Every structure is written in C-alpha cells, then in structure tokens.
mmCIF file of C-alpha atoms and ligand atoms in Angstrom:
data_model
loop_
_atom_site.group_PDB
_atom_site.id
_atom_site.type_symbol
_atom_site.label_atom_id
_atom_site.label_comp_id
_atom_site.label_asym_id
_atom_site.label_seq_id
_atom_site.Cartn_x
_atom_site.Cartn_y
_atom_site.Cartn_z
ATOM 1 C CA MET K 1 0.000 0.000 0.000
ATOM 2 C CA LYS K 2 1.183 3.545 -0.767
ATOM 3 C CA LEU K 3 -0.241 6.852 0.472
ATOM 4 C CA ASN K 4 -1.069 9.708 -1.938
ATOM 5 C CA ASP K 5 1.442 12.515 -2.297
ATOM 6 C CA THR K 6 -1.255 15.025 -1.354
ATOM 7 C CA TYR K 7 -3.061 15.409 1.946
ATOM 8 C CA MET K 8 -6.807 14.907 2.146
ATOM 9 C CA HIS K 9 -7.493 18.455 3.333
ATOM 10 C CA GLN K 10 -5.459 21.515 4.300
ATOM 11 C CA VAL K 11 -6.665 24.926 5.391
ATOM 12 C CA THR K 12 -5.194 28.271 6.485
ATOM 13 C CA LEU K 13 -7.229 30.069 9.145
ATOM 14 C CA TYR K 14 -6.955 33.737 10.141
ATOM 15 C CA ASP K 15 -8.434 35.641 13.068
ATOM 16 C CA PRO K 16 -8.610 39.405 12.281
ATOM 17 C CA ASP K 17 -9.150 40.348 15.960
ATOM 18 C CA THR K 18 -5.863 38.874 17.207
ATOM 19 C CA GLY K 19 -3.967 38.613 13.915
ATOM 20 C CA VAL K 20 -3.455 34.888 14.590
ATOM 21 C CA THR K 21 -2.833 32.650 11.570
ATOM 22 C CA ALA K 22 -3.182 28.876 11.954
ATOM 23 C CA TYR K 23 -3.051 25.770 9.785
ATOM 24 C CA ILE K 24 -4.910 22.468 9.944
ATOM 25 C CA VAL K 25 -3.956 19.489 7.790
ATOM 26 C CA VAL K 26 -6.032 16.305 7.688
ATOM 27 C CA ASP K 27 -3.947 13.577 6.114
ATOM 28 C CA ARG K 28 -6.415 10.750 6.461
ATOM 29 C CA LEU K 29 -9.720 9.846 8.099
ATOM 30 C CA ILE K 30 -10.384 6.389 9.506
ATOM 31 C CA ASN K 31 -13.959 5.749 10.664
ATOM 32 C CA GLY K 32 -14.516 9.491 10.163
ATOM 33 C CA MET K 33 -11.871 10.408 12.749
ATOM 34 C CA CYS K 34 -8.438 11.980 12.725
ATOM 35 C CA GLY K 35 -6.114 13.066 15.501
ATOM 36 C CA GLY K 36 -2.893 14.983 16.056
ATOM 37 C CA GLY K 37 -1.519 17.674 18.331
ATOM 38 C CA CYS K 38 -1.551 21.434 17.936
ATOM 39 C CA ARG K 39 1.868 23.107 17.628
ATOM 40 C CA MET K 40 2.565 26.739 18.514
ATOM 41 C CA SER K 41 5.624 28.349 17.022
ATOM 42 C CA PRO K 42 6.381 31.689 15.337
ATOM 43 C CA THR K 43 7.931 29.805 12.405
ATOM 44 C CA VAL K 44 5.490 26.938 11.879
ATOM 45 C CA THR K 45 4.457 26.517 8.220
ATOM 46 C CA MET K 46 1.762 24.650 6.328
ATOM 47 C CA GLY K 47 4.496 22.393 4.927
ATOM 48 C CA GLU K 48 5.667 21.451 8.423
ATOM 49 C CA VAL K 49 2.101 20.828 9.622
ATOM 50 C CA GLY K 50 1.501 18.605 6.580
ATOM 51 C CA MET K 51 4.588 16.490 7.241
ATOM 52 C CA LEU K 52 3.554 16.160 10.875
ATOM 53 C CA ALA K 53 0.002 15.135 9.851
ATOM 54 C CA ARG K 54 1.476 12.377 7.662
ATOM 55 C CA THR K 55 3.671 11.311 10.572
ATOM 56 C CA MET K 56 0.503 11.004 12.673
ATOM 57 C CA THR K 57 -1.002 8.686 10.044
ATOM 58 C CA TYR K 58 2.111 6.507 10.262
ATOM 59 C CA LYS K 59 2.061 6.688 14.051
ATOM 60 C CA PHE K 60 -1.531 5.535 14.512
ATOM 61 C CA ALA K 61 -1.077 2.869 11.849
ATOM 62 C CA ALA K 62 2.231 1.558 13.221
ATOM 63 C CA MET K 63 0.535 1.238 16.600
ATOM 64 C CA GLY K 64 -2.496 -0.511 15.058
ATOM 65 C CA VAL K 65 -4.904 2.258 16.121
ATOM 66 C CA LYS K 66 -7.973 3.003 13.986
ATOM 67 C CA VAL K 67 -7.602 6.801 13.755
ATOM 68 C CA GLY K 68 -6.361 8.890 10.801
ATOM 69 C CA GLY K 69 -3.525 11.420 10.981
ATOM 70 C CA ALA K 70 -3.932 15.208 11.285
ATOM 71 C CA LYS K 71 -2.069 18.141 12.802
ATOM 72 C CA SER K 72 -2.514 21.840 13.439
ATOM 73 C CA GLY K 73 -0.174 24.757 13.926
ATOM 74 C CA ILE K 74 -0.655 28.222 15.409
ATOM 75 C CA VAL K 75 1.805 30.816 14.114
ATOM 76 C CA PHE K 76 2.665 32.436 17.446
ATOM 77 C CA ASP K 77 5.511 32.625 19.954
ATOM 78 C CA PRO K 78 4.663 30.376 22.948
ATOM 79 C CA ARG K 79 6.839 32.587 25.156
ATOM 80 C CA SER K 80 4.631 35.624 24.479
ATOM 81 C CA PRO K 81 2.383 36.766 27.356
ATOM 82 C CA ASP K 82 -0.533 36.584 24.867
ATOM 83 C CA ARG K 83 -0.047 32.871 24.234
ATOM 84 C CA ARG K 84 -3.361 31.835 25.832
ATOM 85 C CA LYS K 85 -5.214 34.402 23.672
ATOM 86 C CA ALA K 86 -3.708 32.780 20.577
ATOM 87 C CA SER K 87 -4.947 29.369 21.781
ATOM 88 C CA ALA K 88 -8.424 30.837 22.370
ATOM 89 C CA ALA K 89 -8.440 32.314 18.857
ATOM 90 C CA PHE K 90 -7.433 28.950 17.419
ATOM 91 C CA GLY K 91 -10.246 27.244 19.351
ATOM 92 C CA LYS K 92 -12.824 29.525 17.699
ATOM 93 C CA LEU K 93 -11.238 29.173 14.260
ATOM 94 C CA SER K 94 -11.227 25.389 14.404
ATOM 95 C CA ILE K 95 -14.873 24.895 15.457
ATOM 96 C CA PRO K 96 -15.894 23.079 12.244
ATOM 97 C CA TYR K 97 -13.101 20.536 12.716
ATOM 98 C CA LEU K 98 -13.232 20.014 16.470
ATOM 99 C CA HIS K 99 -17.020 19.522 16.320
ATOM 100 C CA SER K 100 -16.875 16.878 13.630
ATOM 101 C CA ILE K 101 -13.696 14.931 12.852
ATOM 102 C CA TYR K 102 -10.582 16.207 14.646
ATOM 103 C CA VAL K 103 -9.233 15.367 18.098
ATOM 104 C CA THR K 104 -6.279 17.517 19.117
ATOM 105 C CA ALA K 105 -3.778 17.498 21.972
ATOM 106 C CA GLU K 106 -0.539 19.093 23.182
ATOM 107 C CA ASP K 107 2.435 19.502 20.915
ATOM 108 C CA MET K 108 5.523 21.672 20.854
ATOM 109 C CA GLY K 109 4.674 25.108 22.243
ATOM 110 C CA THR K 110 1.309 24.090 23.725
ATOM 111 C CA ASP K 111 0.514 22.516 27.093
ATOM 112 C CA ALA K 112 -2.550 20.988 28.751
ATOM 113 C CA GLU K 113 -3.891 24.468 29.581
ATOM 114 C CA ASP K 114 -3.710 25.546 25.919
ATOM 115 C CA VAL K 115 -5.590 22.406 24.907
ATOM 116 C CA ARG K 116 -8.245 23.095 27.550
ATOM 117 C CA ILE K 117 -8.591 26.694 26.236
ATOM 118 C CA ILE K 118 -8.817 25.498 22.625
ATOM 119 C CA TYR K 119 -11.664 23.095 23.438
ATOM 120 C CA GLU K 120 -13.443 25.627 25.653
ATOM 121 C CA ASN K 121 -13.398 28.249 22.893
ATOM 122 C CA ALA K 122 -14.557 25.731 20.322
ATOM 123 C CA GLY K 123 -17.450 24.839 22.656
ATOM 124 C CA VAL K 124 -16.491 21.148 22.679
ATOM 125 C CA ASP K 125 -16.174 18.797 25.632
ATOM 126 C CA PRO K 126 -13.532 16.401 24.282
ATOM 127 C CA ILE K 127 -14.735 13.520 26.462
ATOM 128 C CA GLU K 128 -18.337 13.905 25.280
ATOM 129 C CA PHE K 129 -17.103 14.264 21.682
ATOM 130 C CA ALA K 130 -15.087 11.032 21.991
ATOM 131 C CA LYS K 131 -18.105 9.214 23.476
ATOM 132 C CA LYS K 132 -20.365 10.388 20.632
ATOM 133 C CA GLN K 133 -17.852 9.311 17.988
ATOM 134 C CA ALA K 134 -17.517 5.929 19.691
ATOM 135 C CA GLU K 135 -21.316 5.505 19.817
ATOM 136 C CA LYS K 136 -21.428 5.910 16.032
ATOM 137 C CA LEU K 137 -19.177 2.829 15.859
ATOM 138 C CA GLY K 138 -21.353 0.955 18.343
ATOM 139 C CA ILE K 139 -18.838 1.336 21.185
ATOM 140 C CA THR K 140 -19.766 2.494 24.680
ATOM 141 C CA LEU K 141 -16.772 4.311 26.081
ATOM 142 C CA GLU K 142 -16.121 4.134 29.777
ATOM 143 C CA LEU K 143 -13.610 6.768 30.718
ATOM 144 C CA PRO K 144 -13.115 6.595 34.467
ATOM 145 C CA GLU K 145 -12.267 10.034 35.732
ATOM 146 C CA GLY K 146 -9.425 10.751 38.065
ATOM 147 C CA VAL K 147 -7.483 7.533 37.467
ATOM 148 C CA GLU K 148 -4.261 7.854 39.449
ATOM 149 C CA PHE K 149 -0.960 7.006 37.852
ATOM 150 C CA SER K 150 0.983 7.874 40.994
ATOM 151 C CA ASN K 151 2.957 4.646 40.733
ATOM 152 C CA LEU K 152 4.422 6.128 37.559
ATOM 153 C CA GLY K 153 5.296 9.464 39.086
ATOM 154 C CA GLY K 154 2.021 11.290 39.613
ATOM 155 C CA GLU K 155 2.132 13.561 36.554
ATOM 156 C CA SER K 156 -1.040 14.095 34.551
ATOM 157 C CA PHE K 157 -1.856 11.338 32.065
ATOM 158 C CA GLU K 158 -1.226 13.597 29.045
ATOM 159 C CA GLU K 159 2.106 14.808 30.381
ATOM 160 C CA LEU K 160 3.348 11.410 31.454
ATOM 161 C CA ILE K 161 2.465 9.189 28.583
ATOM 162 C CA THR K 162 4.854 10.161 25.750
ATOM 163 C CA GLY K 163 8.038 10.341 27.829
ATOM 164 C CA TYR K 164 7.185 7.034 29.477
ATOM 165 C CA GLY K 165 6.853 5.488 26.007
ATOM 166 C CA VAL K 166 10.226 6.894 24.869
ATOM 167 C CA ALA K 167 11.855 5.240 27.899
ATOM 168 C CA GLU K 168 10.123 1.944 27.033
ATOM 169 C CA ALA K 169 11.524 2.239 23.488
ATOM 170 C CA ALA K 170 14.971 2.927 24.965
ATOM 171 C CA ASP K 171 14.719 -0.188 27.114
ATOM 172 C CA GLU K 172 13.824 -2.383 24.128
ATOM 173 C CA ALA K 173 16.356 -0.809 21.753
ATOM 174 C CA THR K 174 19.317 -0.922 24.138
ATOM 175 C CA GLY K 175 18.662 -4.636 24.586
ATOM 176 C CA LEU K 176 18.845 -5.094 20.817
ATOM 177 C CA VAL K 177 22.047 -3.089 20.332
ATOM 178 C CA GLY K 178 23.756 -4.619 23.358
ATOM 179 C CA ILE K 179 23.929 -1.582 25.659
ATOM 180 C CA ALA K 180 22.951 -1.946 29.328
ATOM 181 C CA LEU K 181 20.315 0.730 29.965
ATOM 182 C CA GLU K 182 21.197 0.914 33.636
ATOM 183 C CA GLY K 183 24.438 2.860 33.833
ATOM 184 C CA ALA K 184 24.227 4.226 30.276
ATOM 185 C CA THR K 185 24.526 7.988 29.735
ATOM 186 C CA ALA K 186 21.934 10.094 27.908
ATOM 187 C CA ALA K 187 21.531 13.628 26.565
ATOM 188 C CA VAL K 188 18.240 15.269 25.648
ATOM 189 C CA GLN K 189 17.392 18.212 23.411
ATOM 190 C CA GLY K 190 14.205 19.840 24.701
ATOM 191 C CA PHE K 191 12.945 19.820 28.281
ATOM 192 C CA GLY K 192 9.210 20.237 27.724
ATOM 193 C CA THR K 193 6.476 17.606 27.858
ATOM 194 C CA VAL K 194 8.486 14.996 25.975
ATOM 195 C CA GLY K 195 12.102 15.807 26.863
ATOM 196 C CA ALA K 196 11.671 16.268 30.611
ATOM 197 C CA ILE K 197 9.459 13.229 31.168
ATOM 198 C CA THR K 198 11.749 11.094 28.997
ATOM 199 C CA ALA K 199 14.716 12.264 31.087
ATOM 200 C CA ARG K 200 12.796 11.464 34.289
ATOM 201 C CA ASN K 201 11.854 7.975 33.112
ATOM 202 C CA LEU K 202 15.378 7.249 31.887
ATOM 203 C CA ALA K 203 16.835 8.437 35.187
ATOM 204 C CA ARG K 204 14.395 6.172 37.043
ATOM 205 C CA ARG K 205 15.788 3.240 35.050
ATOM 206 C CA GLY K 206 19.336 4.016 36.138
ATOM 207 C CA VAL K 207 20.431 6.121 33.159
ATOM 208 C CA LYS K 208 22.753 9.030 33.920
ATOM 209 C CA VAL K 209 21.390 12.136 32.134
ATOM 210 C CA ILE K 210 24.520 14.200 31.438
ATOM 211 C CA ALA K 211 23.223 16.997 29.177
ATOM 212 C CA VAL K 212 19.970 18.828 28.564
ATOM 213 C CA THR K 213 19.540 21.506 25.917
ATOM 214 C CA ASP K 214 16.615 23.901 25.836
ATOM 215 C CA ILE K 215 16.005 27.027 23.792
ATOM 216 C CA GLU K 216 18.559 28.967 25.881
ATOM 217 C CA GLY K 217 21.435 26.506 25.461
ATOM 218 C CA SER K 218 22.831 23.493 27.297
ATOM 219 C CA ILE K 219 23.173 22.372 30.904
ATOM 220 C CA VAL K 220 25.855 19.709 31.316
ATOM 221 C CA SER K 221 27.293 17.571 34.113
ATOM 222 C CA LYS K 222 29.451 14.492 33.519
ATOM 223 C CA ASP K 223 28.409 13.287 37.001
ATOM 224 C CA GLY K 224 24.752 13.353 35.980
ATOM 225 C CA LEU K 225 22.159 16.121 36.230
ATOM 226 C CA ASP K 226 19.489 16.169 38.912
ATOM 227 C CA VAL K 227 16.527 15.725 36.581
ATOM 228 C CA GLU K 228 13.893 16.210 39.286
ATOM 229 C CA LYS K 229 15.380 19.538 40.363
ATOM 230 C CA MET K 230 15.484 20.627 36.725
ATOM 231 C CA ILE K 231 11.816 19.705 36.261
ATOM 232 C CA GLY K 232 11.053 21.812 39.328
ATOM 233 C CA ALA K 233 12.941 24.743 37.784
ATOM 234 C CA ARG K 234 11.089 24.718 34.424
ATOM 235 C CA ASP K 235 8.644 27.354 33.196
ATOM 236 C CA ALA K 236 5.496 26.628 31.137
ATOM 237 C CA ALA K 237 7.486 26.810 27.873
ATOM 238 C CA GLY K 238 10.006 24.189 29.068
ATOM 239 C CA THR K 239 12.876 26.597 29.759
ATOM 240 C CA VAL K 240 14.975 25.601 32.777
ATOM 241 C CA GLY K 241 15.674 28.444 35.259
ATOM 242 C CA ARG K 242 19.454 28.075 35.628
ATOM 243 C CA ASN K 243 19.505 30.281 38.704
ATOM 244 C CA LYS K 244 17.117 27.883 40.481
ATOM 245 C CA LEU K 245 19.525 24.913 40.237
ATOM 246 C CA ASP K 246 21.584 24.217 43.365
ATOM 247 C CA PHE K 247 23.919 21.524 41.989
ATOM 248 C CA ASP K 248 27.119 21.712 39.924
ATOM 249 C CA PHE K 249 26.771 22.059 36.168
ATOM 250 C CA THR K 250 28.289 23.896 33.254
ATOM 251 C CA THR K 251 26.418 25.766 30.570
ATOM 252 C CA GLY K 252 27.079 25.803 26.847
ATOM 253 C CA ASN K 253 25.586 26.486 23.452
ATOM 254 C CA GLY K 254 22.800 24.576 21.696
ATOM 255 C CA ASP K 255 25.121 21.713 20.713
ATOM 256 C CA GLY K 256 25.710 20.485 24.273
ATOM 257 C CA TRP K 257 23.360 17.498 23.887
ATOM 258 C CA LEU K 258 25.394 16.333 20.876
ATOM 259 C CA THR K 259 28.871 16.964 22.219
ATOM 260 C CA ALA K 260 28.555 15.677 25.806
ATOM 261 C CA GLY K 261 29.546 12.158 24.704
ATOM 262 C CA ALA K 262 26.302 10.435 25.751
ATOM 263 C CA ASP K 263 25.573 6.815 24.762
ATOM 264 C CA ILE K 264 21.938 7.650 24.008
ATOM 265 C CA ILE K 265 20.705 10.926 22.557
ATOM 266 C CA VAL K 266 17.090 12.028 22.422
ATOM 267 C CA PRO K 267 16.109 14.942 20.177
ATOM 268 C CA ALA K 268 12.852 16.060 21.846
ATOM 269 C CA ALA K 269 12.378 19.620 20.619
ATOM 270 C CA ILE K 270 12.560 20.946 17.062
ATOM 271 C CA ALA K 271 12.311 19.474 13.551
ATOM 272 C CA ASN K 272 15.589 18.839 11.672
ATOM 273 C CA ALA K 273 17.683 19.075 14.851
ATOM 274 C CA ILE K 274 20.230 16.716 13.265
ATOM 275 C CA SER K 275 21.121 17.525 9.670
ATOM 276 C CA GLU K 276 24.144 17.285 7.366
ATOM 277 C CA LYS K 277 25.366 20.501 9.035
ATOM 278 C CA ASN K 278 25.916 19.034 12.508
ATOM 279 C CA ILE K 279 26.042 15.289 11.864
ATOM 280 C CA LYS K 280 29.801 15.172 12.501
ATOM 281 C CA LYS K 281 29.072 15.991 16.126
ATOM 282 C CA VAL K 282 26.912 12.891 16.601
ATOM 283 C CA ASP K 283 28.863 10.288 18.540
ATOM 284 C CA ALA K 284 26.057 8.320 20.202
ATOM 285 C CA LYS K 285 25.388 4.572 20.173
ATOM 286 C CA LEU K 286 21.623 4.998 19.864
ATOM 287 C CA ILE K 287 19.188 7.789 18.937
ATOM 288 C CA LEU K 288 15.551 7.902 20.045
ATOM 289 C CA GLU K 289 13.440 10.432 18.184
ATOM 290 C CA GLY K 290 11.354 11.996 20.965
ATOM 291 C CA ALA K 291 10.472 14.912 18.673
ATOM 292 C CA ASN K 292 8.695 14.560 15.352
ATOM 293 C CA ILE K 293 10.919 14.601 12.235
ATOM 294 C CA PRO K 294 14.063 15.697 14.139
ATOM 295 C CA ILE K 295 16.563 14.160 11.694
ATOM 296 C CA THR K 296 16.737 15.105 8.007
ATOM 297 C CA PRO K 297 16.508 12.232 5.481
ATOM 298 C CA GLY K 298 20.132 12.829 4.383
ATOM 299 C CA ALA K 299 21.393 12.690 7.954
ATOM 300 C CA GLN K 300 19.404 9.487 8.575
ATOM 301 C CA LYS K 301 21.192 7.752 5.713
ATOM 302 C CA LYS K 302 24.601 8.936 6.930
ATOM 303 C CA LEU K 303 23.882 7.750 10.461
ATOM 304 C CA MET K 304 22.820 4.379 9.099
ATOM 305 C CA LYS K 305 26.165 4.089 7.270
ATOM 306 C CA LYS K 306 27.910 5.039 10.486
ATOM 307 C CA GLY K 307 25.997 2.243 12.251
ATOM 308 C CA VAL K 308 24.044 4.474 14.640
ATOM 309 C CA PRO K 309 20.534 3.021 15.092
ATOM 310 C CA ILE K 310 17.640 5.503 15.141
ATOM 311 C CA ILE K 311 14.259 4.659 16.631
ATOM 312 C CA PRO K 312 11.900 6.761 14.481
ATOM 313 C CA ASP K 313 9.529 9.318 15.959
ATOM 314 C CA PHE K 314 6.324 7.533 15.130
ATOM 315 C CA ILE K 315 7.492 4.500 17.105
ATOM 316 C CA ALA K 316 9.498 6.100 19.946
ATOM 317 C CA ASN K 317 7.104 8.958 20.752
ATOM 318 C CA ALA K 318 3.856 7.129 19.948
ATOM 319 C CA GLY K 319 2.818 6.864 23.610
ATOM 320 C CA ALA K 320 0.205 9.615 23.639
ATOM 321 C CA ALA K 321 -1.253 8.792 20.214
ATOM 322 C CA ALA K 322 -1.384 5.066 20.906
ATOM 323 C CA GLY K 323 -2.586 5.482 24.484
ATOM 324 C CA PHE K 324 -5.404 7.903 23.722
ATOM 325 C CA GLY K 325 -6.227 6.129 20.452
ATOM 326 C CA LEU K 326 -6.613 2.761 22.147
ATOM 327 C CA ILE K 327 -8.929 4.249 24.774
ATOM 328 C CA LEU K 328 -10.999 6.311 22.318
ATOM 329 C CA THR K 329 -11.539 3.411 19.945
ATOM 330 C CA GLY K 330 -12.650 1.237 22.843
ATOM 331 C CA GLU K 331 -9.772 -1.220 22.397
ATOM 332 C CA CYS K 332 -8.325 -0.787 25.815
ATOM 333 C CA LYS K 333 -9.416 0.205 29.305
ATOM 334 C CA ILE K 334 -7.540 3.131 30.799
ATOM 335 C CA GLU K 335 -6.025 0.943 33.532
ATOM 336 C CA GLU K 336 -4.477 -1.362 30.937
ATOM 337 C CA VAL K 337 -3.288 1.296 28.556
ATOM 338 C CA PHE K 338 0.341 1.693 29.680
ATOM 339 C CA GLY K 339 0.984 -2.026 29.315
ATOM 340 C CA GLU K 340 -0.730 -2.168 25.930
ATOM 341 C CA PHE K 341 0.935 0.812 24.253
ATOM 342 C CA SER K 342 4.309 -0.175 25.702
ATOM 343 C CA ALA K 343 3.973 -3.609 24.097
ATOM 344 C CA ARG K 344 3.120 -1.989 20.754
ATOM 345 C CA ILE K 345 6.058 0.446 20.970
ATOM 346 C CA ARG K 346 8.426 -2.423 21.818
ATOM 347 C CA ASN K 347 7.065 -4.404 18.872
ATOM 348 C CA GLY K 348 7.674 -1.376 16.602
ATOM 349 C CA VAL K 349 11.244 -1.047 17.860
ATOM 350 C CA ARG K 350 11.990 -4.720 17.146
ATOM 351 C CA TYR K 351 10.313 -4.549 13.739
ATOM 352 C CA CYS K 352 12.184 -1.477 12.497
ATOM 353 C CA MET K 353 15.572 -2.669 13.780
ATOM 354 C CA GLU K 354 15.194 -6.163 12.289
ATOM 355 C CA VAL K 355 13.725 -5.101 8.911
ATOM 356 C CA SER K 356 16.269 -2.285 8.534
ATOM 357 C CA LYS K 357 19.074 -4.813 8.959
ATOM 358 C CA LYS K 358 17.537 -7.457 6.694
ATOM 359 C CA GLN K 359 16.610 -5.106 3.834
ATOM 360 C CA ASN K 360 19.450 -2.589 4.268
ATOM 361 C CA ILE K 361 16.993 0.306 4.555
ATOM 362 C CA THR K 362 16.721 3.013 7.209
ATOM 363 C CA THR K 363 14.766 2.229 10.364
ATOM 364 C CA ARG K 364 12.283 4.910 9.280
ATOM 365 C CA GLN K 365 11.688 3.189 5.947
ATOM 366 C CA ALA K 366 11.249 -0.072 7.833
ATOM 367 C CA ALA K 367 8.786 1.521 10.252
ATOM 368 C CA ILE K 368 6.795 2.932 7.296
ATOM 369 C CA GLN K 369 6.490 -0.666 6.030
ATOM 370 C CA LEU K 370 4.995 -1.644 9.387
ATOM 371 C CA ALA K 371 2.566 1.290 9.202
ATOM 372 C CA MET K 372 1.540 0.414 5.639
ATOM 373 C CA GLU K 373 1.000 -3.255 6.496
ATOM 374 C CA ASN K 374 -1.243 -2.238 9.385
ATOM 375 C CA LEU K 375 -3.037 0.457 7.366
ATOM 376 C CA GLU K 376 -4.068 -2.183 4.863
ATOM 377 C CA LYS K 377 -5.874 -3.973 7.690
ATOM 378 C CA LEU K 378 -7.225 -0.837 9.412
ATOM 379 C CA GLY K 379 -8.874 0.646 6.299
HETATM 380 P P1 NAD P 1 7.292 21.636 24.603
HETATM 381 O O1 NAD P 1 6.812 22.912 24.049
HETATM 382 O O2 NAD P 1 6.657 21.093 25.826
HETATM 383 O O3 NAD P 1 8.877 21.778 24.892
HETATM 384 C C1 NAD P 1 9.753 22.160 23.873
HETATM 385 C C2 NAD P 1 11.164 22.167 24.441
HETATM 386 O O4 NAD P 1 12.069 22.372 23.353
HETATM 387 C C3 NAD P 1 11.430 23.274 25.438
HETATM 388 O O5 NAD P 1 12.294 22.805 26.455
HETATM 389 C C4 NAD P 1 12.152 24.340 24.609
HETATM 390 O O6 NAD P 1 13.014 25.179 25.374
HETATM 391 C C5 NAD P 1 12.952 23.434 23.671
HETATM 392 N N1 NAD P 1 13.338 24.109 22.432
HETATM 393 C C6 NAD P 1 12.579 24.859 21.620
HETATM 394 N N2 NAD P 1 13.315 25.335 20.600
HETATM 395 C C7 NAD P 1 14.576 24.844 20.781
HETATM 396 C C8 NAD P 1 15.787 24.969 20.080
HETATM 397 N N3 NAD P 1 15.879 25.701 18.978
HETATM 398 N N4 NAD P 1 16.865 24.316 20.563
HETATM 399 C C9 NAD P 1 16.797 23.572 21.682
HETATM 400 N N5 NAD P 1 15.682 23.423 22.391
HETATM 401 C C10 NAD P 1 14.585 24.056 21.943
HETATM 402 O O7 NAD P 1 7.248 20.581 23.406
HETATM 403 P P2 NAD P 1 6.849 19.038 23.476
HETATM 404 O O8 NAD P 1 5.377 18.924 23.591
HETATM 405 O O9 NAD P 1 7.724 18.356 24.433
HETATM 406 O O10 NAD P 1 7.202 18.599 21.974
HETATM 407 C C11 NAD P 1 8.538 18.390 21.558
HETATM 408 C C12 NAD P 1 8.535 17.509 20.325
HETATM 409 O O11 NAD P 1 7.903 16.256 20.636
HETATM 410 C C13 NAD P 1 7.787 18.051 19.122
HETATM 411 O O12 NAD P 1 8.412 17.602 17.943
HETATM 412 C C14 NAD P 1 6.426 17.384 19.229
HETATM 413 O O13 NAD P 1 5.782 17.307 17.971
HETATM 414 C C15 NAD P 1 6.819 16.015 19.719
HETATM 415 N N6 NAD P 1 5.767 15.265 20.405
HETATM 416 C C16 NAD P 1 5.087 15.808 21.444
HETATM 417 C C17 NAD P 1 4.129 15.033 22.109
HETATM 418 C C18 NAD P 1 3.362 15.544 23.319
HETATM 419 O O14 NAD P 1 2.596 14.787 23.914
HETATM 420 N N7 NAD P 1 3.564 16.777 23.734
HETATM 421 C C19 NAD P 1 3.851 13.724 21.674
HETATM 422 C C20 NAD P 1 4.609 13.195 20.619
HETATM 423 C C21 NAD P 1 5.564 13.992 20.009
#
C-alpha cells in the first residue's frame, strides 16, 4: 500500500481580531476520525504541519490504532504573554473541525492548559465528543475520571504518557544493540512535555542524564544532572531556570546534547535538529526520536552508514497517540493502557531494527512498512 502525495485536506485560518494565523492538515480519516496535536511556534508553516500530519497517520497505523492522521499549527511565539489568547483564537477558528472529525492534543509550544482553552473556545467537551464518535461505531466508552498514575510518578496522564513510552523504546532498543540501559549515559534536546518526562523515566531506570539543551542553550554535568530539580525549575514553555539549580553544572551552546559524549541521545524539541550541518558531532550509540521529524533524510542515511541506530519518531514517541487512540476506539481500558501501548512500541522497535538490517533500509523506511502493512488492515 502507498499513500497519496497530497493530503486529504489543508486549510489556512486567520483571526482578524488577534492577527493569529493557523493551519490544519487532515492527512487521512479512519472511521470518520483523525487526531494529532496542535503546535505553537512563530515559524510553523503549512508544509511542516503537513509532514507532521502524515507522521501522525504513520504513528496511529504503526501502533495498530484506527484513527487517521492530522495536525494543526498556530503561528505564534509560545513565550509571548498573549499565548493563551492565541490558543483561544485557534479554538474559535477550528470549530468546524473540532465539532466533527478532529481530536487535538498538546504539541511543541502548547501545554494541557492551551488544549483546555482550545476546546473551551470551540465549545467542545472532548470527552463527550469522543463518546459520541464511539457511539457511532457501536462502542460504549467508559472513561473513568481521576485515574491515578501515581505509581508512575504522579504527573497528569497527558504529560506522562509520551516520555514514558520513549523510555520503554529505549529499554527495548538498548537490549537489541547490546547496551545496558542501567548505567548508560543520555543527553536530551528539549525539556518540555516529551524531553523532561523522557529524562525522568530514563533516570528512574538508572540512566545518567549528562546533558539537557533547551532554547537557551545546554546544561551539562558528567556526574549526571538532577533531573527532578530541573523539572522543578522549568517554566510553562520548558525553559529551565538556571539560577534555580543548586547543583554543579556547566552551561554551553545549543550543541551540548550532541557533544557531551552520551551513549543515548534524544532529540525532543525541534524538527531537523540533526542535519548534514551538525552530523559530525553525533557520537552516540543509539538515537531515540522523541520529537517529530528531528533528523533530516540525508542525515538518517549517513547515520545508518555510520551504524548508529535511530528509533523513528512515530514509534518512539507514539505513547500519547497510541494510548489515547486505544482508549478512544474502545480497544483498551484506561487501567491497561500503559501495558498495551508499551507492548506496541516495543514491537515497533523490534520490527524497524530487524527489517532495517535485513533489507538494508533506514529504520524509518522499515517503520513505514509496518505502518503500511497495518493500514491495509485498518482501512
Ligand atoms: P514543549 O513545548 O513542551 O517543549 C519544547 C522544548 O524544546 C522546550 O524545552 C524548549 O526550550 C525546547 N526548544 C525549543 N526550541 C529549541 C531549540 N531551537 N533548541 C533547543 N531546544 C529548543 O514541546 P513538546 O510537547 O515536548 O514537543 C517536543 C517535540 O515532541 C515536538 O516535535 C512534538 O511534535 C513532539 N511530540 C510531542 C508530544 C506531546 O505529547 N507533547 C507527543 C509526541 C511527540
């Protein structure tokens, strides 16, 4: 099976009151539904949103979830004091989508509060919307409220799920490449929803996190950073307050996560973070794509030649999409969801590593094969 070169639907939205421009791309509908987060960035483009929507199609399919891929982007600086107004404007602009086919969530530049504001301004209760969609398919959704995940750290479900999944992927992949996860070193680019919770879950498994890079540069310690203190020192945009940290560290430029000498690196911030320009600095034994499309196609091929395995975004960071998707399509009860999506992520890791080796293709190309095989069955 092959997907069309064009997306099913793409639209530019503009709010004259706030001057906010936004994009929505629907790549594919399955059972009349599509899902994908909402990004906020001053530089986000329709092209980027389209590529991310396609990635969502691959992600749901690779995880065997019956939802199509979509994405949205608000052209706005998430560090602006008017950020919540931009989210409200987007909520109003996206009413036709959020009332009918599209389920959105956090993405880079947006947090749970932005998502709440978006739904409030669109006049949609996302739980009721999900129940109605499920009813159309003859499914009665039972979404128990207030389920505690305190055994996993007590963060909110939305915040916890993706970073937990990246750590599960790391556990599976290190086993396959012959690295002991416990005692390995890691460096992370991005310390927001994905980067920080990945770092926390790696640290809990005995990994020493030696470098973190956020938009202001890098924080490095060869002895290991205190991830919990750094999470406590973050602002809503995922910037770590250096002056709030009371342990020893050095600071550096935006390359610190690449140059610290970590065994495992996790790009968990921007697109194209590793490209032909900086590939020489990559000296890791394993890369987990916490962010979406963080490595250019050219750099992926070079890293493959160099023998550095990459676990692609739509496998490594599929936690939220798979977790929510499995609940919303009635396939899984909320209490079982961590076990179920973890198993699917681990399966994806094994598949892309094995097929990449056998067919001499990149792990991303191998993972697309998995998605296409599943898509054939999902419709
Ligand atoms: P976020 O907004 O919560 O955090 C972004 C982090 O990246 C911040 O620490 C910020 O300082 C840092 N950053 C921004 N620009 C940077 C730059 N130029 N250099 C270095 N660091 C920079 O974002 P997030 O929700 O964690 O999303 C990060 C990536 O993960 C995105 O690609 C997103 O699509 C993907 N993703 C997010 C989720 C989710 O549930 N939030 C799920 C799957 C994938």
